[in-house]
Amino acid sequence: MFPAALMPLAWTALRFGAVAAVAIVASRAASHPKDAGQQAVLDGLPEGMGGHAHRAEDERGVHGHGRMRRVLRLKPGGPAVEIDAAALGRVRLRRVL
């Protein structure tokens, strides 16, 4: 069917096509509307990292938050891209008998 010299090229094209198809399906599945309340909480976080420990009856935990905002420019005075990353987290430890 294919000459022997084209077989590696055909396999490579098939792999790239499969990766592109998975990327298209994943991008369509991941586009859910954002919750405005959750976005407001993340926008209200101060820049930097922070956290605090707490202790309840049988558990200990640490709550943390972080936010980073940066503006990247490829050329001075040229177009820019703003990166705004925010996260909330919790680590909980408790004794299980």
mmCIF file of C-alpha atoms in Angstrom:
data_model
loop_
_atom_site.group_PDB
_atom_site.id
_atom_site.type_symbol
_atom_site.label_atom_id
_atom_site.label_comp_id
_atom_site.label_asym_id
_atom_site.label_seq_id
_atom_site.Cartn_x
_atom_site.Cartn_y
_atom_site.Cartn_z
ATOM 1 C CA MET A 1 0.000 0.000 0.000
ATOM 2 C CA PHE A 2 2.636 2.560 1.087
ATOM 3 C CA PRO A 3 6.246 2.414 0.012
ATOM 4 C CA ALA A 4 8.531 1.440 2.889
ATOM 5 C CA ALA A 5 10.123 4.898 2.981
ATOM 6 C CA LEU A 6 6.754 6.591 3.705
ATOM 7 C CA MET A 7 5.693 4.324 6.593
ATOM 8 C CA PRO A 8 7.500 6.297 9.366
ATOM 9 C CA LEU A 9 6.034 9.515 7.999
ATOM 10 C CA ALA A 10 2.547 7.999 7.916
ATOM 11 C CA TRP A 11 2.814 6.819 11.541
ATOM 12 C CA THR A 12 4.012 10.272 12.630
ATOM 13 C CA ALA A 13 1.111 11.946 10.814
ATOM 14 C CA LEU A 14 -1.308 9.505 12.437
ATOM 15 C CA ARG A 15 0.063 10.273 15.926
ATOM 16 C CA PHE A 16 -0.143 14.042 15.371
ATOM 17 C CA GLY A 17 -3.707 13.667 14.111
ATOM 18 C CA ALA A 18 -4.678 11.659 17.192
ATOM 19 C CA VAL A 19 -3.133 14.262 19.527
ATOM 20 C CA ALA A 20 -4.938 17.069 17.684
ATOM 21 C CA ALA A 21 -8.269 15.226 17.920
ATOM 22 C CA VAL A 22 -7.843 14.690 21.673
ATOM 23 C CA ALA A 23 -6.939 18.370 22.129
ATOM 24 C CA ILE A 24 -10.051 19.501 20.235
ATOM 25 C CA VAL A 25 -12.338 17.232 22.269
ATOM 26 C CA ALA A 26 -10.731 18.334 25.547
ATOM 27 C CA SER A 27 -11.044 22.032 24.713
ATOM 28 C CA ARG A 28 -14.729 21.683 23.886
ATOM 29 C CA ALA A 29 -15.459 19.676 27.028
ATOM 30 C CA ALA A 30 -13.622 22.098 29.335
ATOM 31 C CA SER A 31 -15.481 25.274 28.325
ATOM 32 C CA HIS A 32 -18.032 25.630 31.117
ATOM 33 C CA PRO A 33 -19.382 29.033 32.163
ATOM 34 C CA LYS A 34 -17.508 30.576 35.079
ATOM 35 C CA ASP A 35 -19.234 31.186 38.419
ATOM 36 C CA ALA A 36 -19.175 34.933 39.144
ATOM 37 C CA GLY A 37 -19.058 34.421 42.931
ATOM 38 C CA GLN A 38 -15.998 32.205 42.734
ATOM 39 C CA GLN A 39 -14.293 34.612 40.356
ATOM 40 C CA ALA A 40 -14.959 37.509 42.772
ATOM 41 C CA VAL A 41 -13.351 35.577 45.648
ATOM 42 C CA LEU A 42 -10.241 34.827 43.583
ATOM 43 C CA ASP A 43 -10.064 38.456 42.382
ATOM 44 C CA GLY A 44 -10.199 39.643 46.008
ATOM 45 C CA LEU A 45 -7.115 37.694 47.094
ATOM 46 C CA PRO A 46 -4.059 39.807 47.895
ATOM 47 C CA GLU A 47 -0.950 39.288 45.798
ATOM 48 C CA GLY A 48 1.571 36.920 47.354
ATOM 49 C CA MET A 49 1.209 33.754 49.415
ATOM 50 C CA GLY A 50 -0.423 33.311 52.788
ATOM 51 C CA GLY A 51 -1.897 30.741 55.072
ATOM 52 C CA HIS A 52 -2.954 29.911 58.582
ATOM 53 C CA ALA A 53 -3.205 26.791 60.677
ATOM 54 C CA HIS A 54 -6.275 25.768 62.615
ATOM 55 C CA ARG A 55 -7.109 23.041 65.051
ATOM 56 C CA ALA A 56 -10.460 21.413 65.669
ATOM 57 C CA GLU A 57 -11.408 18.509 67.965
ATOM 58 C CA ASP A 58 -9.750 15.637 66.120
ATOM 59 C CA GLU A 59 -8.121 17.329 63.172
ATOM 60 C CA ARG A 60 -5.465 19.807 62.269
ATOM 61 C CA GLY A 61 -5.407 21.763 59.073
ATOM 62 C CA VAL A 62 -3.711 24.461 57.086
ATOM 63 C CA HIS A 63 -5.562 26.822 54.789
ATOM 64 C CA GLY A 64 -3.524 28.646 52.190
ATOM 65 C CA HIS A 65 -3.934 31.097 49.361
ATOM 66 C CA GLY A 66 -1.763 32.663 46.735
ATOM 67 C CA ARG A 67 -1.963 35.094 43.862
ATOM 68 C CA MET A 68 0.493 36.174 41.207
ATOM 69 C CA ARG A 69 -0.056 38.907 38.642
ATOM 70 C CA ARG A 70 2.489 39.695 35.969
ATOM 71 C CA VAL A 71 2.512 41.593 32.677
ATOM 72 C CA LEU A 72 4.755 40.202 29.955
ATOM 73 C CA ARG A 73 5.932 42.306 27.009
ATOM 74 C CA LEU A 74 7.983 40.938 24.145
ATOM 75 C CA LYS A 75 9.083 44.421 23.018
ATOM 76 C CA PRO A 76 9.189 47.640 25.042
ATOM 77 C CA GLY A 77 6.009 49.541 24.255
ATOM 78 C CA GLY A 78 4.606 46.599 22.290
ATOM 79 C CA PRO A 79 1.587 44.421 22.982
ATOM 80 C CA ALA A 80 1.440 42.781 26.395
ATOM 81 C CA VAL A 81 -0.114 39.731 28.027
ATOM 82 C CA GLU A 82 -1.284 39.825 31.646
ATOM 83 C CA ILE A 83 -1.035 36.608 33.671
ATOM 84 C CA ASP A 84 -3.246 36.463 36.767
ATOM 85 C CA ALA A 85 -3.000 33.167 38.685
ATOM 86 C CA ALA A 86 -4.880 32.662 41.968
ATOM 87 C CA ALA A 87 -5.419 29.567 44.088
ATOM 88 C CA LEU A 88 -6.988 28.476 47.348
ATOM 89 C CA GLY A 89 -5.994 25.299 49.132
ATOM 90 C CA ARG A 90 -6.475 23.199 52.218
ATOM 91 C CA VAL A 91 -4.531 20.376 53.813
ATOM 92 C CA ARG A 92 -6.354 18.493 56.542
ATOM 93 C CA LEU A 93 -4.930 15.836 58.863
ATOM 94 C CA ARG A 94 -7.052 13.800 61.216
ATOM 95 C CA ARG A 95 -6.626 10.660 63.201
ATOM 96 C CA VAL A 96 -8.613 7.661 62.040
ATOM 97 C CA LEU A 97 -9.057 4.768 64.435
#
